[in-house]
XYZ file of C-alpha atoms in Angstrom:
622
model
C 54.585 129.734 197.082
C 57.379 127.234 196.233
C 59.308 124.624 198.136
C 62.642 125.894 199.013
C 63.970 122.162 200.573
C 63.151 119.423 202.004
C 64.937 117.624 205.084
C 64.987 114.144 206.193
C 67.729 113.288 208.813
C 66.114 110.080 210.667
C 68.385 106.758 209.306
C 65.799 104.704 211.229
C 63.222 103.003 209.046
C 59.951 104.308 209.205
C 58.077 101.690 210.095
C 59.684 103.147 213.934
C 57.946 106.532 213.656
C 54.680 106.846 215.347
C 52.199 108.405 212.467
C 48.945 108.629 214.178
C 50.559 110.659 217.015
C 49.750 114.232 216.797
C 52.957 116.788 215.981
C 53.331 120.171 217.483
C 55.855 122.933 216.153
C 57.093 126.485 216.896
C 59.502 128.780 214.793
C 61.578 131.476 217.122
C 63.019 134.732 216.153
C 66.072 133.468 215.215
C 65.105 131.242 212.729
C 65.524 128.217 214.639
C 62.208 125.527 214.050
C 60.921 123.096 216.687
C 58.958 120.166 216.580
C 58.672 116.682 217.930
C 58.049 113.194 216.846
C 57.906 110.001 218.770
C 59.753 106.937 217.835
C 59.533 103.399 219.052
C 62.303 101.313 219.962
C 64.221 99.395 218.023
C 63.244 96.290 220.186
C 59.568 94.476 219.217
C 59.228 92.966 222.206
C 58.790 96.717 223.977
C 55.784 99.112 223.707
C 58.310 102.458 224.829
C 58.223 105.250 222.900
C 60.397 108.259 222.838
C 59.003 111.292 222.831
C 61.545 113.939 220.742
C 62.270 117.283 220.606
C 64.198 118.192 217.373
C 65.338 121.764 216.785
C 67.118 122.941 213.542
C 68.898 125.889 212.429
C 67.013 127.002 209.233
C 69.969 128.215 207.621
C 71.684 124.819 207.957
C 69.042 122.252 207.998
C 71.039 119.528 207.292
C 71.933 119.382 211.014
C 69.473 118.553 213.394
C 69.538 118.206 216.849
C 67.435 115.944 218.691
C 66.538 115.494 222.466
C 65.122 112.974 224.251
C 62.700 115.521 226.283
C 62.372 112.403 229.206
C 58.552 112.981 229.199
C 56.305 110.348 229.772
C 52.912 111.565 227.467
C 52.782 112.780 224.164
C 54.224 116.615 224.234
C 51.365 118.432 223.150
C 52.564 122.162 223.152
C 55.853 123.739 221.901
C 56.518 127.684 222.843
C 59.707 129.606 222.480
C 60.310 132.845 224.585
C 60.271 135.948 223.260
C 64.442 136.162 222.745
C 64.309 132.890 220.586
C 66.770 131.324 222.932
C 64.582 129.153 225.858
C 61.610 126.637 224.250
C 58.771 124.858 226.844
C 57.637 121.863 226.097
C 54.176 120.565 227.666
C 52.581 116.761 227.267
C 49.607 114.801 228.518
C 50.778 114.427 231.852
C 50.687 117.685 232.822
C 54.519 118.215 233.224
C 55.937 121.876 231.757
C 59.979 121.773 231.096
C 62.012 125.074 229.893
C 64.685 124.363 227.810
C 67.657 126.446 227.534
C 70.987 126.666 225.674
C 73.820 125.576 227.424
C 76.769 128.076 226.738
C 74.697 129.563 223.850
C 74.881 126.696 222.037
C 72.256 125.905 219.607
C 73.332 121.880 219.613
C 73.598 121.733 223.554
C 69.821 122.074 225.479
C 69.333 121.653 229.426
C 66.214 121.621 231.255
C 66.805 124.126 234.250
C 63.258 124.442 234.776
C 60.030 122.052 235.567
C 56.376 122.811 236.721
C 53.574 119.511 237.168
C 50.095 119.734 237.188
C 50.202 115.657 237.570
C 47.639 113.739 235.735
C 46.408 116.786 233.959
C 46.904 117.138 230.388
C 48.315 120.488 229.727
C 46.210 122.261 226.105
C 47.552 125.449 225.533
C 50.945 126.878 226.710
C 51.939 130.743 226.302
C 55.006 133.031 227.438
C 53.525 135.976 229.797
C 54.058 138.656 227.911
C 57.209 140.871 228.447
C 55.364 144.477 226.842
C 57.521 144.443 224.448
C 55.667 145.070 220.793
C 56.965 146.863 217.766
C 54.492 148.073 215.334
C 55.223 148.320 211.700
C 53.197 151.376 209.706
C 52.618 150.198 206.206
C 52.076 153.953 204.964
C 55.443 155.056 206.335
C 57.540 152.663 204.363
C 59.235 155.590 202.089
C 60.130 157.343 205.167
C 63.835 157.867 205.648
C 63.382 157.927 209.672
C 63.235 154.092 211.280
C 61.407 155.712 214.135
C 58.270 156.245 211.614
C 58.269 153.263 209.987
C 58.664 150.714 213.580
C 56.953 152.938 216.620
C 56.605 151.312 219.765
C 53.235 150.329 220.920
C 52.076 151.212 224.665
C 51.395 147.306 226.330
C 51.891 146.609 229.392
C 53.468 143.442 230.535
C 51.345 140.648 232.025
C 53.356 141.076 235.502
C 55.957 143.343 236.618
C 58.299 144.001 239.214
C 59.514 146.635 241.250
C 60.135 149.792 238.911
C 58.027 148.066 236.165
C 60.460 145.061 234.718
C 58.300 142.634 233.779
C 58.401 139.464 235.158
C 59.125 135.985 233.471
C 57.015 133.000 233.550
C 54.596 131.104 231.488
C 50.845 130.276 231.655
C 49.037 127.105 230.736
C 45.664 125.374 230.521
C 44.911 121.817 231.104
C 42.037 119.672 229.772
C 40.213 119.800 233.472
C 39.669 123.616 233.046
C 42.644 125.049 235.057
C 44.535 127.669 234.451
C 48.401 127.302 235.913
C 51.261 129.824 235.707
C 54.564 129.335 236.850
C 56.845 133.105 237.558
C 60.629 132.905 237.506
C 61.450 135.225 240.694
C 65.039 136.830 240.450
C 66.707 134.535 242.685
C 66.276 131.640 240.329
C 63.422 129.881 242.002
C 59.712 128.937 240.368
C 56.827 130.515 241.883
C 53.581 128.294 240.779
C 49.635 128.449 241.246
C 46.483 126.899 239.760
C 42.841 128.243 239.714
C 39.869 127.296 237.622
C 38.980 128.772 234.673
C 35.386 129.427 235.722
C 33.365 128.085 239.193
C 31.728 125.399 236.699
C 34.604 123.361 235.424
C 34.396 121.349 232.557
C 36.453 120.136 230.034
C 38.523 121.714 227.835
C 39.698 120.159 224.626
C 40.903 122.941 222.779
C 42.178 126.509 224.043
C 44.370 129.690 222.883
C 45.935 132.527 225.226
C 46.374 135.946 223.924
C 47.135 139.370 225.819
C 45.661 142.952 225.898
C 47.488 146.408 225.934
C 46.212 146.320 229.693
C 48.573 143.436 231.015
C 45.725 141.112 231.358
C 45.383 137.764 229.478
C 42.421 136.339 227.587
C 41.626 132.220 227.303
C 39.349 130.879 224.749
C 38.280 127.429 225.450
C 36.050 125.121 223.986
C 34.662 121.405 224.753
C 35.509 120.210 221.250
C 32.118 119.818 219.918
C 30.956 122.834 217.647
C 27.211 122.457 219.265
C 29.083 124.024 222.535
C 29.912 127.291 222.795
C 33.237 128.580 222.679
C 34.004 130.273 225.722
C 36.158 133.295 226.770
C 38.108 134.295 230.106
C 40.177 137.511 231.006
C 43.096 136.177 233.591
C 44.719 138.523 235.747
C 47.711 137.076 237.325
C 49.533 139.205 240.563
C 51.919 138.318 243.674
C 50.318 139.317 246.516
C 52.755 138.234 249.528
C 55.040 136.130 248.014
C 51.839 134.377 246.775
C 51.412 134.350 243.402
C 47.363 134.942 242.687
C 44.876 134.511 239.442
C 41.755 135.915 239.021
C 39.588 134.931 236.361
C 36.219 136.388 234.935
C 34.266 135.405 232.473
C 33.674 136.715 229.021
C 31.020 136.847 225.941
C 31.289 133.422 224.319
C 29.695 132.622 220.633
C 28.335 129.661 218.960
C 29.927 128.964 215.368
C 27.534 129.885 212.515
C 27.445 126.276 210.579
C 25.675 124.792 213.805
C 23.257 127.226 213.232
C 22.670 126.843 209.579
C 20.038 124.172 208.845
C 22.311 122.705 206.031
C 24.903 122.311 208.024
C 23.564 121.736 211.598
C 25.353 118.357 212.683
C 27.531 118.002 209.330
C 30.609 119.150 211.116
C 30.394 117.427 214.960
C 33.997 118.882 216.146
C 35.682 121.539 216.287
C 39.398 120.742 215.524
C 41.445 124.276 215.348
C 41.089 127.188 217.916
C 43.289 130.317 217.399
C 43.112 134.287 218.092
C 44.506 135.466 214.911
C 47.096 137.227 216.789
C 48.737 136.657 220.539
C 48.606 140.187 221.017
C 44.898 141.057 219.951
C 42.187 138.835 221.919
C 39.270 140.396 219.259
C 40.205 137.828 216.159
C 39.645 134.888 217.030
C 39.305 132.225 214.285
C 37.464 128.505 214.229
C 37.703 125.122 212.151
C 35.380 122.483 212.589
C 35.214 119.284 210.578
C 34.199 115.461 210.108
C 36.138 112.688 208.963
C 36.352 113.878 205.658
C 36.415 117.581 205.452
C 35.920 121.004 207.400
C 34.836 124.369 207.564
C 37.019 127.711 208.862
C 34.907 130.914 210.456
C 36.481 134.062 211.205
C 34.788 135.985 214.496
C 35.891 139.487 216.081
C 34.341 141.001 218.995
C 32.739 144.028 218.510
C 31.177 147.134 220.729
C 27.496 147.575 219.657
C 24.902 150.011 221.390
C 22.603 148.155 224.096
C 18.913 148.725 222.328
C 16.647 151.063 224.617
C 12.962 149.714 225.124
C 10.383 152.368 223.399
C 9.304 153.556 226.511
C 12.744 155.227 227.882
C 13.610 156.287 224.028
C 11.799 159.476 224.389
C 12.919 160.746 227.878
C 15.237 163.628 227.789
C 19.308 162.435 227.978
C 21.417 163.340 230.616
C 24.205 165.958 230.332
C 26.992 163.872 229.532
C 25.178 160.650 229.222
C 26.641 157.991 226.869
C 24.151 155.128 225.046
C 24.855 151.863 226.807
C 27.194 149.672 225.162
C 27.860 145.508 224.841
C 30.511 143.657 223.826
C 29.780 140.724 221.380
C 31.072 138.518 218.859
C 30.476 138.725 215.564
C 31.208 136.583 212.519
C 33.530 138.166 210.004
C 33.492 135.310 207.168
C 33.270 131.745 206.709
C 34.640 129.498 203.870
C 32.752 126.864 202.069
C 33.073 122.880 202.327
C 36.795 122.231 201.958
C 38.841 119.420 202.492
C 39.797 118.086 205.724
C 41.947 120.669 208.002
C 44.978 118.753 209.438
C 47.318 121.688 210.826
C 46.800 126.004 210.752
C 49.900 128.392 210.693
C 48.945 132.118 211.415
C 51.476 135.069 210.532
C 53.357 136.737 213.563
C 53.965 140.217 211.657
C 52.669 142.912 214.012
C 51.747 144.931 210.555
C 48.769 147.539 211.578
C 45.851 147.238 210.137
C 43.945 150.455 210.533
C 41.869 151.686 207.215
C 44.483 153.902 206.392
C 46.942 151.478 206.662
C 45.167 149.364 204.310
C 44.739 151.365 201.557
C 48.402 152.293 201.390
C 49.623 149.074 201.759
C 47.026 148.047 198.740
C 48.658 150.865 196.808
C 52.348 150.306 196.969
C 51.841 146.557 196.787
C 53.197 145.694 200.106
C 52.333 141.992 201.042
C 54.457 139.977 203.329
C 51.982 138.232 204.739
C 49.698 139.758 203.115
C 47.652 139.653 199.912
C 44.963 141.081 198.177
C 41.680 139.865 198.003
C 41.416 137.936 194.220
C 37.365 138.452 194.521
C 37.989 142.441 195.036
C 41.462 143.225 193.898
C 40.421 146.953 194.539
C 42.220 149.528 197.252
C 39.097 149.893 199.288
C 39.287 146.309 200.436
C 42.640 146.399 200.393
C 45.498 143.333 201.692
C 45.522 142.103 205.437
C 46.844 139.110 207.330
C 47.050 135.751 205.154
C 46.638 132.054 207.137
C 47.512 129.190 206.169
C 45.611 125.794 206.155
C 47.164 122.266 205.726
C 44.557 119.516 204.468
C 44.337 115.999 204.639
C 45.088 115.644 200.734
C 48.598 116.815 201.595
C 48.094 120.753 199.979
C 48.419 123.518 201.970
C 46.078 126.918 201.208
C 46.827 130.242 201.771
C 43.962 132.377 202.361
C 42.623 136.122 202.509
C 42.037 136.263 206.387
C 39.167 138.968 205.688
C 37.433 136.923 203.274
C 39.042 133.093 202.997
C 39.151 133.602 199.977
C 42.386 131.327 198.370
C 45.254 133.477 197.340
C 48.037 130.510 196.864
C 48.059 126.620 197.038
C 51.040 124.198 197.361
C 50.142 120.604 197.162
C 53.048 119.116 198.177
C 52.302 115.239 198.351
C 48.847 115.764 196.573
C 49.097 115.553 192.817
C 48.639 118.737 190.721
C 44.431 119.059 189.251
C 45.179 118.276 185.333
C 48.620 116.771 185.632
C 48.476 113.831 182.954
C 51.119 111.842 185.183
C 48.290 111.283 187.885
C 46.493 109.084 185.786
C 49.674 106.993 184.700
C 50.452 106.560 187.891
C 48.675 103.885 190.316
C 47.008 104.896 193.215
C 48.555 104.101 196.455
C 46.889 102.014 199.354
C 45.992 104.583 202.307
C 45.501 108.333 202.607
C 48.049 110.340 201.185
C 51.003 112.131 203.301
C 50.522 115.343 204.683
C 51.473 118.575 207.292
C 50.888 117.597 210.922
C 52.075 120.686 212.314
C 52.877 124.121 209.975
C 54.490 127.306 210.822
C 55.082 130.851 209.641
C 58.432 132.591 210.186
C 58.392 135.795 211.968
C 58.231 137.643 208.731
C 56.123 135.999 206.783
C 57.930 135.027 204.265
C 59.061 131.644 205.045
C 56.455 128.271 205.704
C 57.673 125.095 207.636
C 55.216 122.073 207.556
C 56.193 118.469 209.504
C 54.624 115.571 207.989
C 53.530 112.313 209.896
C 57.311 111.087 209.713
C 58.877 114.031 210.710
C 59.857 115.105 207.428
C 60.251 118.834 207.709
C 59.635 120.960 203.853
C 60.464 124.638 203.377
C 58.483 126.569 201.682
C 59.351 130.150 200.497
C 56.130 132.397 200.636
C 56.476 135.801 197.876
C 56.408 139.063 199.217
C 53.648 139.687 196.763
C 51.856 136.756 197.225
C 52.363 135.656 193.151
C 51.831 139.308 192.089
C 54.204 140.553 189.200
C 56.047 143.386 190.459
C 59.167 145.462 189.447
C 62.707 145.235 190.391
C 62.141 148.888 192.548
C 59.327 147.602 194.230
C 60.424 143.754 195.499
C 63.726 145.571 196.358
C 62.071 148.003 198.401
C 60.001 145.546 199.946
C 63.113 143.685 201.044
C 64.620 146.396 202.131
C 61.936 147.713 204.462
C 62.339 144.104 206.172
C 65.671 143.688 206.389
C 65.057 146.750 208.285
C 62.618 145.862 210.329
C 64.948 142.979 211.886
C 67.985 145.323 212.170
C 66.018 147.146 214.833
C 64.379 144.310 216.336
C 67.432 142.241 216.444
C 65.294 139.159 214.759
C 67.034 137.075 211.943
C 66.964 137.681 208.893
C 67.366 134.860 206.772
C 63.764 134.116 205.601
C 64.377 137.291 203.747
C 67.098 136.082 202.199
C 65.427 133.222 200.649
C 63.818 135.948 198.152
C 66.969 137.944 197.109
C 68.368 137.295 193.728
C 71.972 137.708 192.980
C 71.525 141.013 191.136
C 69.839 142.344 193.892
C 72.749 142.268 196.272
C 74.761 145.039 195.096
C 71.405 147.520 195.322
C 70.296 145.945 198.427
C 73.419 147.164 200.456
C 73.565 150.745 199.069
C 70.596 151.336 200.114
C 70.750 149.987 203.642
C 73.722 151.684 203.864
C 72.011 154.957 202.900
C 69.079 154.428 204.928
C 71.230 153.450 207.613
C 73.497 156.936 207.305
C 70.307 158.697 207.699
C 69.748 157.791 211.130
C 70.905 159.709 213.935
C 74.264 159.315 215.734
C 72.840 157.289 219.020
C 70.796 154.561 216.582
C 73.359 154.864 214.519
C 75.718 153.160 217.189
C 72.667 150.986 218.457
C 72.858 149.004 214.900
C 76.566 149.742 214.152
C 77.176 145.629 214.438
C 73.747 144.843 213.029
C 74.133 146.096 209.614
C 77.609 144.940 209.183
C 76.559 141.558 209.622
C 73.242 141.909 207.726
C 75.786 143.186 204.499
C 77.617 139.810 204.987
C 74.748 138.322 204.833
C 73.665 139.706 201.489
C 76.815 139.751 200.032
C 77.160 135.842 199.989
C 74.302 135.727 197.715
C 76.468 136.688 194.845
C 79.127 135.841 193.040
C 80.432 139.236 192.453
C 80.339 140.254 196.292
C 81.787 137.176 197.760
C 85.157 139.439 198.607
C 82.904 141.823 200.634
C 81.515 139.100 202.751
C 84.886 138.402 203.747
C 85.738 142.243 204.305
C 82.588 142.467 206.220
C 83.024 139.443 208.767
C 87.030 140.732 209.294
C 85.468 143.953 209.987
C 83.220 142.139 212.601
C 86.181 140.079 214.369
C 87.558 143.610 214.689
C 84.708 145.250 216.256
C 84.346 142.568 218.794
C 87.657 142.249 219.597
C 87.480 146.183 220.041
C 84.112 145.718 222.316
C 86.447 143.241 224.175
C 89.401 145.201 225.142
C 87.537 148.090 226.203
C 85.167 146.402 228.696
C 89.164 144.912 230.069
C 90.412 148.312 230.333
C 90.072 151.320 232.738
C 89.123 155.260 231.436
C 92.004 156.983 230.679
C 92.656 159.928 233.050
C 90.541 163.129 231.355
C 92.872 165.948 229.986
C 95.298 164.010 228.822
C 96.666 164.242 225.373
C 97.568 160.682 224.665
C 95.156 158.524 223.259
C 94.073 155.200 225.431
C 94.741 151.940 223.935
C 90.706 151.561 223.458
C 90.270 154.920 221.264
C 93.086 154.079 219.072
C 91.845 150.653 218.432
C 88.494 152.981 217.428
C 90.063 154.944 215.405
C 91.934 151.677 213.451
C 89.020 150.348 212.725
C 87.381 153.090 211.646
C 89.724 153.511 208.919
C 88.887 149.663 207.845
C 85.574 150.599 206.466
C 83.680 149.487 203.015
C 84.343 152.575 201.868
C 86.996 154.443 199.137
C 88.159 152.066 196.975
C 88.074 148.494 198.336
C 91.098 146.473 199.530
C 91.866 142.511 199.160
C 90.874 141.166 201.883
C 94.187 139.628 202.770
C 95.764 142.653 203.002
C 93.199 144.521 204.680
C 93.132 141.939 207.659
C 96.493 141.312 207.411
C 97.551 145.920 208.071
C 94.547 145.465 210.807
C 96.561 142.221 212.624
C 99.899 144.682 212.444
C 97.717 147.875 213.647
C 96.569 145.577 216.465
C 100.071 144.555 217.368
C 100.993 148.084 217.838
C 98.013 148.574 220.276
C 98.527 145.412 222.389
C 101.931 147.012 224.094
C 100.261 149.858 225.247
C 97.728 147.288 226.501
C 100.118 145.261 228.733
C 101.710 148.218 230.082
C 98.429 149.980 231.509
């Protein structure tokens, strides 16, 4: 793990930032990063602050663009939609805005949208879930067919319409115990009810939303103090007349272990982090609670244990058919020792399977984006799984084992290196030191934002192998099986990037090529544009390809003015032996591949311009 860049674009002095204020963050599909500050006014005399939304493009982060969101608390949730292209922003006052682009324009952002639940501070703020999921299968990675290696996982949309499109709208919970969800009907308009959580509200000062394969959502909640329990709800959200209903029930809740243990009993009052380890799997669930000066992390999954029989029923004869009762109930996975002070978590958003199998292949052929191996048992029984990430008050930031906590890398950023000889030249500065206030993973893994208090945004790059030496065959197949894995979803693709060396360009796009040849004819046409641009992509890395990258973005203008004309023009009549104007604009650029021996790129757009003239005639005339 090393710091890729760092980006400061306020001019204002920082005595006008507001450090104390708690920072939220959220990284979308397409690489763009969200977070907020708030910044007073330049005038003394006032107590306003602004409260800002700032979204960047990662792969030009020296442009930011800031809004003034216009709400009146302190926005205290950030959540982009599953297409990376609308963000919500929640605050203290209850009031839920849905930002979109305007034009598709990632500097232009309008709020369309608004839902209030006044005077309630909103806690936790989630998408419904559109059943879209895309599994990646670890022990398929060699396999030549993209249907193998990303299958699509049966999960059923939180709420659908008629003929089973799912429905879009989002779901929060406020600090009062409500649960509120807001449905976009097709017409434009916002359909919005409220319902408790339970009959028995109380407060809620920390919560997380995840879904199950069965459409329904799960809350966990808790209090904030770590000698409550933390409690869990399934939500079931429906329109019945026009109406839109929820139904809640309530689930097994846990105590955290350290309240338990007598060492430990009311060291750690609080409970400061709640998070399933996954949106999409309401089992994981994982816990920090602290003091003012450090904090412990425990790892819980729900599990489904046999109901114990009393003695006298054990001996009675079973039925036919009859199955041993079963419970549901949590149990604690692992738990970390005394660490530092917890100021911010980031969890992967991978959807890598994690079945035994899967493990021990993965462990075999090294495959760890966002993933590692255990350092206590490197062996393949234990084998990786999903990494976290935990920002402390000392200004490092861990990354740990999420089976057993165990630390796998450590960046310490504004802390000081252990041993570094300059730290005891240099004088110790008045106050605590700098650090991450809100921290994010990208959607591969492989990339690590973290906002400090003055809205200083660093980049880190996170390794593939998590700091494991590994040979050119294997990191290149590695990034190859990724760069794959966003050509079919359609995500971006350039936290990937960030690990490609200039020697690996030239490899990297034969092989995509190859694997991409080896597809059949209808995905072939799916990704036709995808893997062009994903070759100008790489081929800007280097040097030696920098011609391609121009070949390959003339090949793209090409293609979409091709897509362009033929949505203008009408089928030619059938039987015909003259060509329409939209197949022979096909066939042109079909002869302007990457193939053969490779043209300047001058010349090659400048015989696709004169092609293109001789098409346009034809065009006018029909």
């Amino acid at each position: 793990m090393e710091l890729a860049y760092v980006c400061d674009w306020e001019k204002r002095p920082k005595s006008t930032h507001c450090p104390s204020v708690p920072l939220v963050s959220s990284w979308s599909c397409r690489n763009l990063v969200a977070f907020t500050t708030d910044l007073k006014n330049d005038d003394d005399d006032t107590k306003d602050v602004s409260h800002m939304i700032h979204i960047i493009d990662t792969e030009h982060p020296w442009d930011v663009f800031s809004i003034n969101s216009g709400h009146r608390e302190v926005i205290s949730c950030l959540e982009w939609d599953q297409s990376g292209s609308r963000l919500l922003s929640a605050d203290g006052d209850g009031r839920i805005q849905c930002w979109s682009m305007s034009e598709h324009l990632v500097n232009s952002w309008e709020s369309a949208l608004s839902s209030s639940v006044d005077g309630d501070p909103i806690v936790a703020l989630s998408w419904l879930h559109n059943g879209v999921k895309l599994a990646l299968h670890v022990e398929m990675s060699g396999s030549t067919n993209f249907g193998e290696k990303f299958s699509r996982v049966k999960f059923s949309p939180s709420l659908t319409l008629f003929g089973g499109k799912p429905m879009e709208g989002w779901l929060a919970v406020t600090v009062s115990g409500l649960v509120t969800v807001s449905l976009l009907k097709p017409g434009g308009a916002l359909l919005t009810a409220s319902e408790s959580l339970c009959r028995l509200r109380g407060r809620v000062a920390l919560a997380d939303i995840a879904f199950t394969g069965g459409g329904n959502i799960v809350v966990a909640a808790t209090d904030g103090s770590s000698s409550s329990p933390v409690q869990f709800y399934k939500v079931v959200v429906s329109v019945v007349s026009e109406k839109c209903r929820i139904d809640t029930e309530l689930l097994p809740s846990l105590f955290l272990r350290c309240t338990t243990d007598p060492l430990r009993r009311d060291k750690y009052p609080a409970v400061t982090h709640l998070k399933f380890l996954t949106r999409e799997n309401s089992e994981q669930v994982l816990l920090c609670a602290s003091n003012q000066s450090g904090s412990i992390v425990e790892c819980w999954s729900l599990r489904k244990e046999g109901l114990p029989v009393n003695n006298i029923f054990q001996h009675r004869s079973p039925v036919v058919g009859e199955k041993q009762p079963t419970i549901l109930k949590w149990r604690i996975l692992t738990t970390t020792g005394d660490l530092e002070r917890v100021s911010a978590v980031a969890l992967p958003k991978l959807p890598i399977s994690i079945s035994n199998t899967d493990l021990k292949v993965a462990s075999d052929t090294k495959f760890c984006p966002g993933l590692g191996e255990d350092p206590a048992d490197p062996g393949p029984v234990l084998g990786p799984a999903l990494c976290l990430a935990l920002a402390f008050h000392d200004g490092s930031i861990q990354i740990l084992h999420r089976l057993s906590l165990h630390t796998m890398g450590v960046f310490y950023g504004a802390a000081q290196r252990p041993g570094d000889d300059a730290a005891i030249k240099r004088p110790r500065t008045a106050g605590p030191a700098l650090h991450f206030k809100a921290l994010q993973f990208s959607w591969t893994s492989l990339a690590l934002a973290g906002v400090d208090g003055h809205g200083k945004l660093h980049m880190l790059r996170v390794s593939p192998s998590m700091g494991q030496v590994l040979d050119m065959n294997t990191t290149l197949r590695h990034l190859l099986f990724l760069l794959e894995y966003c050509m079919v979803t359609g995500y971006d693709w350039w936290d990937v990037l960030l690990h490609v060396q200039p020697s690996m360009v030239h490899n990297l796009v034969e092989k995509l090529h190859e694997e991409y040849m080896r597809q059949n004819q209808a995905l072939q046409q799916v990704l036709a544009t995808r893997i062009v641009a994903v070759k100008a992509s790489l081929c800007k890395l280097s040097t030696a390809t920098a011609a391609r990258a121009c070949d390959f973005h003339a090949k793209l203008l090409l293609i979409a003015i091709s897509s362009t004309l033929k949505s203008l023009l009408r089928p030619h009549v059938l039987n015909t032996p003259d060509k329409s104007p939209g197949d022979r604009l096909t066939e042109i650029c079909a002869k302007n591949t990457d193939t053969g021996k490779r043209q300047a790129s001058g010349r090659r757009a400048g015989q696709a311009a004169s092609d293109l003239n001789g098409v346009c005639p034809q065009i006018l005339i029909r």
